[in-house]
XYZ file of N, CA and C in Angstrom:
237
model
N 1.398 9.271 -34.504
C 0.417 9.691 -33.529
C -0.470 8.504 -33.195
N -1.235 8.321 -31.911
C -1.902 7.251 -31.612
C -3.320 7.306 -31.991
N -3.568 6.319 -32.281
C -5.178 5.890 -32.465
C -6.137 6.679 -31.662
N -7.367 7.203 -32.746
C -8.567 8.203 -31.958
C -9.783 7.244 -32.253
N -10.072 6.684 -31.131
C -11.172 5.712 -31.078
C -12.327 6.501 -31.209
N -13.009 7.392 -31.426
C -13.973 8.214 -31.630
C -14.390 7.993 -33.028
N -15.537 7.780 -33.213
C -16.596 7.662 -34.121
C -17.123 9.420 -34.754
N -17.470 9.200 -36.038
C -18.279 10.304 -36.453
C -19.101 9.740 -37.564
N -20.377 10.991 -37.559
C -20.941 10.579 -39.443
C -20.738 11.609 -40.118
N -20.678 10.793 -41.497
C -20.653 10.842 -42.305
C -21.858 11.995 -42.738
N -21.661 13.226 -43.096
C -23.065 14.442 -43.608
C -23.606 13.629 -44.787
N -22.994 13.120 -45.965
C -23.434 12.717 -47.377
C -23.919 11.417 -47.148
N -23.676 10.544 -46.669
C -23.773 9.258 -46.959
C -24.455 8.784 -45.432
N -24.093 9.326 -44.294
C -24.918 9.033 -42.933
C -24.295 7.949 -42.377
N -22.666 7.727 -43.456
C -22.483 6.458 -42.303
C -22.249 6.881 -40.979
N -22.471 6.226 -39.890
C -22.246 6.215 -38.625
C -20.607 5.581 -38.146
N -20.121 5.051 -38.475
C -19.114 4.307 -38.519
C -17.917 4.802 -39.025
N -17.480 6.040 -39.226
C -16.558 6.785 -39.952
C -15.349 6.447 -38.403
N -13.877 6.135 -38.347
C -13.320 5.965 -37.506
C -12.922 7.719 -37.746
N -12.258 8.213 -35.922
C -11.424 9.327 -36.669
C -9.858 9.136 -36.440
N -9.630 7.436 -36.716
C -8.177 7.357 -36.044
C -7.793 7.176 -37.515
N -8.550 7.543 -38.580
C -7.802 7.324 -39.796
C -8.069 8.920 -40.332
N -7.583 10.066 -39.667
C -7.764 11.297 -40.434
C -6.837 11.873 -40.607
N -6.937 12.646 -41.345
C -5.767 13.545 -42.490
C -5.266 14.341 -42.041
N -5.799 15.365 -40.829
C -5.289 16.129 -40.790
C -5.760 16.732 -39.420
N -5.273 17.287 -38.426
C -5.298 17.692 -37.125
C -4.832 19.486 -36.990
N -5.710 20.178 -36.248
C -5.239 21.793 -36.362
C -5.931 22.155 -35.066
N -4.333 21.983 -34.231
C -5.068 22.202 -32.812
C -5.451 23.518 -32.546
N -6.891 23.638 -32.171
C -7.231 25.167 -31.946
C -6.954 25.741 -30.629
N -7.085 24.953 -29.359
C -6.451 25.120 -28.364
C -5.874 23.770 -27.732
N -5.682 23.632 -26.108
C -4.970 23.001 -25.948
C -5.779 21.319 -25.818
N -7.187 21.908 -26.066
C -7.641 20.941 -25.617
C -9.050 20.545 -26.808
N -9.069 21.321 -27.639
C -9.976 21.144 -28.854
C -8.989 21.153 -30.206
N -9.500 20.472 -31.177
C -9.008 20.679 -32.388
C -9.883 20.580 -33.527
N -9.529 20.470 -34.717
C -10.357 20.443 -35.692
C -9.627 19.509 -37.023
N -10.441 18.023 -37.187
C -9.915 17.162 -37.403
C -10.741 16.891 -38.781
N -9.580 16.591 -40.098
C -10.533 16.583 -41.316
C -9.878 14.998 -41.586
N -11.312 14.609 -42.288
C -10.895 12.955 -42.728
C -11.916 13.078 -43.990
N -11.741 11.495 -44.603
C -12.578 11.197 -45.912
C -13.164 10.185 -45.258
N -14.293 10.321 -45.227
C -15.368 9.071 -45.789
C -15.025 7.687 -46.319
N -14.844 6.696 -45.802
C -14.401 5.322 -46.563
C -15.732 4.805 -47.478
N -16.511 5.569 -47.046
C -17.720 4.809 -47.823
C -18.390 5.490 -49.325
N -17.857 7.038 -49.213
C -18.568 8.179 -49.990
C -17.565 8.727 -50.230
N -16.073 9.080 -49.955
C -15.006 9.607 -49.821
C -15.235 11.006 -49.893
N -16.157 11.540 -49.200
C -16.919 13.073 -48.696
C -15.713 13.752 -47.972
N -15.421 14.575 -47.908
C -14.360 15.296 -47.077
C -14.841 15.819 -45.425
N -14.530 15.269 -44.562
C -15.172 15.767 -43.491
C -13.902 16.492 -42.475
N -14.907 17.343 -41.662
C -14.708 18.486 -40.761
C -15.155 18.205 -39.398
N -14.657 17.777 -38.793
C -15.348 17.743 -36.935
C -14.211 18.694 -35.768
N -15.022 19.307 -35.230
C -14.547 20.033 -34.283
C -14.709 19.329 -32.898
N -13.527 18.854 -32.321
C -13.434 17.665 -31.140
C -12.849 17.955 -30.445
N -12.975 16.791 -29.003
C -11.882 17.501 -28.208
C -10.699 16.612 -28.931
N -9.467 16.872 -27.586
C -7.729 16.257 -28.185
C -8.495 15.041 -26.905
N -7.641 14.023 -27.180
C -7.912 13.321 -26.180
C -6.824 13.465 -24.979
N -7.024 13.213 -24.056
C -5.711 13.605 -23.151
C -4.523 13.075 -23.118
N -4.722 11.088 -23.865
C -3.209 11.077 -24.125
C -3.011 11.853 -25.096
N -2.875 12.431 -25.711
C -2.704 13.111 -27.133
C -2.307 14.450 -26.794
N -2.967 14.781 -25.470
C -2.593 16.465 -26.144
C -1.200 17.059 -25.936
N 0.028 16.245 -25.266
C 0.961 16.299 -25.191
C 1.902 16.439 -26.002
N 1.449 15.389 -26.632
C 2.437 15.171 -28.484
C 1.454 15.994 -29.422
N 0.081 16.507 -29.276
C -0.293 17.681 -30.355
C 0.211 18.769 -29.910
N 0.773 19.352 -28.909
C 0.654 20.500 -28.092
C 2.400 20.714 -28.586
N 3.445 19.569 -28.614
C 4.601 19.967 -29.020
C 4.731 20.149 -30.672
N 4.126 18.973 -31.375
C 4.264 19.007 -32.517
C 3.172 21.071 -32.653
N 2.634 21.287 -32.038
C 2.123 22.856 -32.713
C 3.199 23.597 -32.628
N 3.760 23.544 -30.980
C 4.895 24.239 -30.889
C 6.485 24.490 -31.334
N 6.878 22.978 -31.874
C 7.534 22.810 -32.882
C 7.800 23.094 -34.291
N 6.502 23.214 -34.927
C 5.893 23.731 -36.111
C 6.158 25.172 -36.083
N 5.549 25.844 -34.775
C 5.635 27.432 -35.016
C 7.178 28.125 -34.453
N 7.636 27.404 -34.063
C 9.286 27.454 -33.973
C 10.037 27.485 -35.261
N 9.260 26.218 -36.164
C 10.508 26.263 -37.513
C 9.508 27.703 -38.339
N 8.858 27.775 -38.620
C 7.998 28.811 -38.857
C 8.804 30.384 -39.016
N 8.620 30.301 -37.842
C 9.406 31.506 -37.355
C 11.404 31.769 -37.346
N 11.632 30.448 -37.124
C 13.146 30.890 -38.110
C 13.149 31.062 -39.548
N 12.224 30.780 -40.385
C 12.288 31.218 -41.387
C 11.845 32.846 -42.202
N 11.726 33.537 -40.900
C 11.005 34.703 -41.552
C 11.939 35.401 -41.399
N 11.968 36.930 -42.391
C 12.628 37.884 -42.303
C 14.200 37.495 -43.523
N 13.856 36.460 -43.704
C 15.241 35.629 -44.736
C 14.603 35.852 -46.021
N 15.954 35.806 -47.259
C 15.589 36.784 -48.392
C 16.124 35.372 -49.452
């Protein structure tokens, strides 16, 4: 996935400088917001920001969801 030049802080430690192109984990809530968790490089605090997708991005988040809930769903109903 490509680089998210967007900045956040840090709640514990106040850094300002937290990148969010180094985060863990992405859960697109719609097509155009998500909710993006990273660590702290400075405090290794667990953080939570609710952002937008950026627009190159929401293409390749929008398949990778739909992809996901595709394999998802062939697996149900199997014993």
């Amino acid at each position: 996935m490509s680089a998210v030049k967007t900045m956040v802080t840090c709640p514990a430690c106040r850094a300002d400088d937290v990148e969010l192109a180094s985060f863990d984990s992405l859960m697109a809530l719609r097509s155009d917001i998500a909710l993006y968790t990273l660590t702290c490089p400075h405090c290794a605090t667990r953080i939570s920001a609710l952002l937008p997708i950026p627009p190159e991005l929401r293409e390749e988040v929008m398949f990778a969801a739909i992809e996901l809930g595709a394999g998802m769903g062939a697996h149900e109903g199997t014993s």
